[in-house]
GROMACS .gro file of C-alpha atoms in nm:
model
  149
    1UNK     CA    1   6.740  -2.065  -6.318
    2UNK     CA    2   6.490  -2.340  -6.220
    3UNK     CA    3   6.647  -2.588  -5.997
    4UNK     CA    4   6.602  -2.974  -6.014
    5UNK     CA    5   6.313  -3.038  -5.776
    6UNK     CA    6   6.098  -2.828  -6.010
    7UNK     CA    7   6.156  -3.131  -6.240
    8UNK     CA    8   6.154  -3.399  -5.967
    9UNK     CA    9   5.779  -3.469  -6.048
   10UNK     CA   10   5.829  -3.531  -6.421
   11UNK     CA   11   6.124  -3.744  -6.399
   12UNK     CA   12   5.909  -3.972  -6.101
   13UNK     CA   13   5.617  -3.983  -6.424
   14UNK     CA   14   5.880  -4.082  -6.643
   15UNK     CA   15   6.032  -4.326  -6.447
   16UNK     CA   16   5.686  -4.494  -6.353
   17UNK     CA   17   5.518  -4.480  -6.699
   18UNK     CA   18   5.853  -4.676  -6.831
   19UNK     CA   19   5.874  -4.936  -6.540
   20UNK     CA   20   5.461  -5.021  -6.604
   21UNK     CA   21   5.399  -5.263  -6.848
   22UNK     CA   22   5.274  -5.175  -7.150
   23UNK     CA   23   4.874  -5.245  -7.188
   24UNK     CA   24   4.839  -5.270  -7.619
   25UNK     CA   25   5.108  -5.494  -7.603
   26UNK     CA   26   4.992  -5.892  -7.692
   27UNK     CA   27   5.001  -6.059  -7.382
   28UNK     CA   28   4.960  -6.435  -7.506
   29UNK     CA   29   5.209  -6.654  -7.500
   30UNK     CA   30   5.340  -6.717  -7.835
   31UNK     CA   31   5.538  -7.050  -7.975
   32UNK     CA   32   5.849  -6.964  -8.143
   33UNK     CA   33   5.773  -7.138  -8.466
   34UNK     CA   34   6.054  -7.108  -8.708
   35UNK     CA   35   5.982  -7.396  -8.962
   36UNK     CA   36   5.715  -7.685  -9.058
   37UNK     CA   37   5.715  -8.039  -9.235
   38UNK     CA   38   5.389  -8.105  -9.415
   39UNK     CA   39   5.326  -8.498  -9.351
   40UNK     CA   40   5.145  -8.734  -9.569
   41UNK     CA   41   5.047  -8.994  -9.289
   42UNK     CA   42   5.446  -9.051  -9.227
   43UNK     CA   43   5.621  -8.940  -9.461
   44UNK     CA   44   5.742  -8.597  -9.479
   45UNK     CA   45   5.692  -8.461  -9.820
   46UNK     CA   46   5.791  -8.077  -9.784
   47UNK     CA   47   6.087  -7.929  -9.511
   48UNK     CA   48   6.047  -7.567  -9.441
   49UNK     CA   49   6.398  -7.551  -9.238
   50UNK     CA   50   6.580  -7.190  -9.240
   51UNK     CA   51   6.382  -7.055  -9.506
   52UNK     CA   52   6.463  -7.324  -9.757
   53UNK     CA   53   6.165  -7.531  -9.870
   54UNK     CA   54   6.232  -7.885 -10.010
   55UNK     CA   55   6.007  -8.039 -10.121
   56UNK     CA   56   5.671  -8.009 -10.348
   57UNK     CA   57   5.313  -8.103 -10.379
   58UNK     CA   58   5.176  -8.288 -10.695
   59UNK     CA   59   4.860  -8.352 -10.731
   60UNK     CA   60   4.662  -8.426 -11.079
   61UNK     CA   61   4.405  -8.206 -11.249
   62UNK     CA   62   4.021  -8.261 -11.152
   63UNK     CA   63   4.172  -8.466 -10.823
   64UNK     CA   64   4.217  -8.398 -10.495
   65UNK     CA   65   4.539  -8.485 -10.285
   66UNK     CA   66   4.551  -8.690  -9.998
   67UNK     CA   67   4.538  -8.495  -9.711
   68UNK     CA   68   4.860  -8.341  -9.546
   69UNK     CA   69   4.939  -8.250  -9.191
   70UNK     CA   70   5.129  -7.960  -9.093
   71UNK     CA   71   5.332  -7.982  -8.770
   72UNK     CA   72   5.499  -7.638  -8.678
   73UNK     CA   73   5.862  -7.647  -8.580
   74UNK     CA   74   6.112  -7.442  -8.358
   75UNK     CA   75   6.452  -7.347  -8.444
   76UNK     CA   76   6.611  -7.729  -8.329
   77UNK     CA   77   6.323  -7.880  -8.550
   78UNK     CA   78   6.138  -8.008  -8.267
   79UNK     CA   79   5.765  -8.065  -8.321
   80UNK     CA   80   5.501  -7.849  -8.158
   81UNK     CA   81   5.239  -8.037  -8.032
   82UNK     CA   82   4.869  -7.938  -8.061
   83UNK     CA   83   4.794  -7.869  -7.710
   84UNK     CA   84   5.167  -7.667  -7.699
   85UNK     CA   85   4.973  -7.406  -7.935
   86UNK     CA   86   4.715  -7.150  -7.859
   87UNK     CA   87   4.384  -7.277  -7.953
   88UNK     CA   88   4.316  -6.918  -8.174
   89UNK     CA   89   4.582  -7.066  -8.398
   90UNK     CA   90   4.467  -7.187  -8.727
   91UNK     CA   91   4.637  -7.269  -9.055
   92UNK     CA   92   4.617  -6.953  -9.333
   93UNK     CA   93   4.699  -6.952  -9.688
   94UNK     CA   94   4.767  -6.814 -10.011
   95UNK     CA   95   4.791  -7.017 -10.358
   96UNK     CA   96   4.937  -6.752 -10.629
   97UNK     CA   97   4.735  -6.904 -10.896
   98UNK     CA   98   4.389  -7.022 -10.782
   99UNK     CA   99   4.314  -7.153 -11.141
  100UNK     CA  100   4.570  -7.425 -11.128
  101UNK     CA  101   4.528  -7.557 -10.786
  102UNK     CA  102   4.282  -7.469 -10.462
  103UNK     CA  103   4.316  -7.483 -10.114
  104UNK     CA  104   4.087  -7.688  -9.934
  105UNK     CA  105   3.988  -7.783  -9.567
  106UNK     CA  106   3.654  -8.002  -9.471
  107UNK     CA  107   3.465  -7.930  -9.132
  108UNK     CA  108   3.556  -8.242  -8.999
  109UNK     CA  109   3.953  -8.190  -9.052
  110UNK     CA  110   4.183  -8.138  -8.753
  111UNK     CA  111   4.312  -7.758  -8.775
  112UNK     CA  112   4.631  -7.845  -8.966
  113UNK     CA  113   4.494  -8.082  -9.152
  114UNK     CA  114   4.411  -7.970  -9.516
  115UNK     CA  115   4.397  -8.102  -9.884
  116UNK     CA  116   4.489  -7.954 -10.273
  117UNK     CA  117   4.253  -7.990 -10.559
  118UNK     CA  118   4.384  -7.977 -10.869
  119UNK     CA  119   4.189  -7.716 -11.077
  120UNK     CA  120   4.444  -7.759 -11.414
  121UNK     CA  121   4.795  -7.865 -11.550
  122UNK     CA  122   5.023  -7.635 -11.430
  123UNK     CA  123   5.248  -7.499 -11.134
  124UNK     CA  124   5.175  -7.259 -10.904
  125UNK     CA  125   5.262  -7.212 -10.535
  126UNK     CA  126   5.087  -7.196 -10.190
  127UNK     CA  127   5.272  -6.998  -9.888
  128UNK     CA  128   5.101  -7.132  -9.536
  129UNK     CA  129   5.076  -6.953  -9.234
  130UNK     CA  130   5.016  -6.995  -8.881
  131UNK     CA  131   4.718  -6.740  -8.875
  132UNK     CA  132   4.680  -6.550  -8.531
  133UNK     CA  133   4.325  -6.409  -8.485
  134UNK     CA  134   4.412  -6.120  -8.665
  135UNK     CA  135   4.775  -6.119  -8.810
  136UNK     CA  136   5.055  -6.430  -8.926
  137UNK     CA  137   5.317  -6.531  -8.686
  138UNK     CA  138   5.458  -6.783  -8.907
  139UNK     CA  139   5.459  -6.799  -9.282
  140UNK     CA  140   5.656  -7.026  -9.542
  141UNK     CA  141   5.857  -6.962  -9.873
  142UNK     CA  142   5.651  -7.012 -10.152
  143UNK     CA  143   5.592  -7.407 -10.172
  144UNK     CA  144   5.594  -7.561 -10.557
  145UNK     CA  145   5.272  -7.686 -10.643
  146UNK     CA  146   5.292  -7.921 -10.983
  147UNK     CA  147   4.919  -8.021 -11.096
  148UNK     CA  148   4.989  -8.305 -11.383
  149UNK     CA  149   4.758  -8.429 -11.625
   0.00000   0.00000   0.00000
């Protein structure tokens, strides 16, 4: 029968491999962003709070919309500021029907800053995310889109 200090060396392994840290793990800080408000100057047009979007974006057919500002939000809806967020963070998105309404960003537009151009009468939806290098931390219900005549 072995005894235990013929296992002694493996449990001291053990014990050491658990108490190192980990080195694939992600090792930037991350904001805990758990909602957003896209702003037209002001005024808050769409409240992603809990899940639950309210809200929509209208914008009419061969136009562009204003532009909107996205400001990130924790779980007591307080406001992340820019300089709060990683500067790899950018704004990602995904319209479900690219033939009723597009996406757009120009070079000289802050990082949340964006615009919709309204391809053709219809509805779709755009989901937006807070795009991490190379995965989402953050992404929103799907946000009605109504492009009018």
């Amino acid at each position: 029968m072995n005894s235990i200090k013929n296992y002694l060396p493996f449990f001291a392994l053990a014990l050491f491999l658990v108490a190192c840290d980990n080195p694939v793990e992600d090792d930037h800080e991350h904001a805990d962003v758990q909602g957003m408000v896209l702003m037209v100057g002001t005024t808050e047009l769409v409240v992603v709070e809990n899940g639950v979007v309210t809200g929509s974006i209208t914008v009419q057919a061969g136009q562009q919309s204003e532009d909107f500002t996205v400001e990130w939000r924790d779980a007591d809806g307080e406001h992340f500021h820019d300089e709060d967020l990683d500067p790899d963070l950018t704004i990602g998105h995904v319209v479900a029907n690219e033939a009723v309404a597009e996406f757009g960003q120009h070079e000289e537009d802050d990082r949340w800053t964006f615009h919709i151009h309204g391809e053709s009468v219809g509805t779709t939806t755009i989901e937006l995310q807070l795009f991490n290098v190379d995965h989402v931390d953050f992404r929103t219900p799907a946000i009605p889109i109504v492009v009018t005549e």
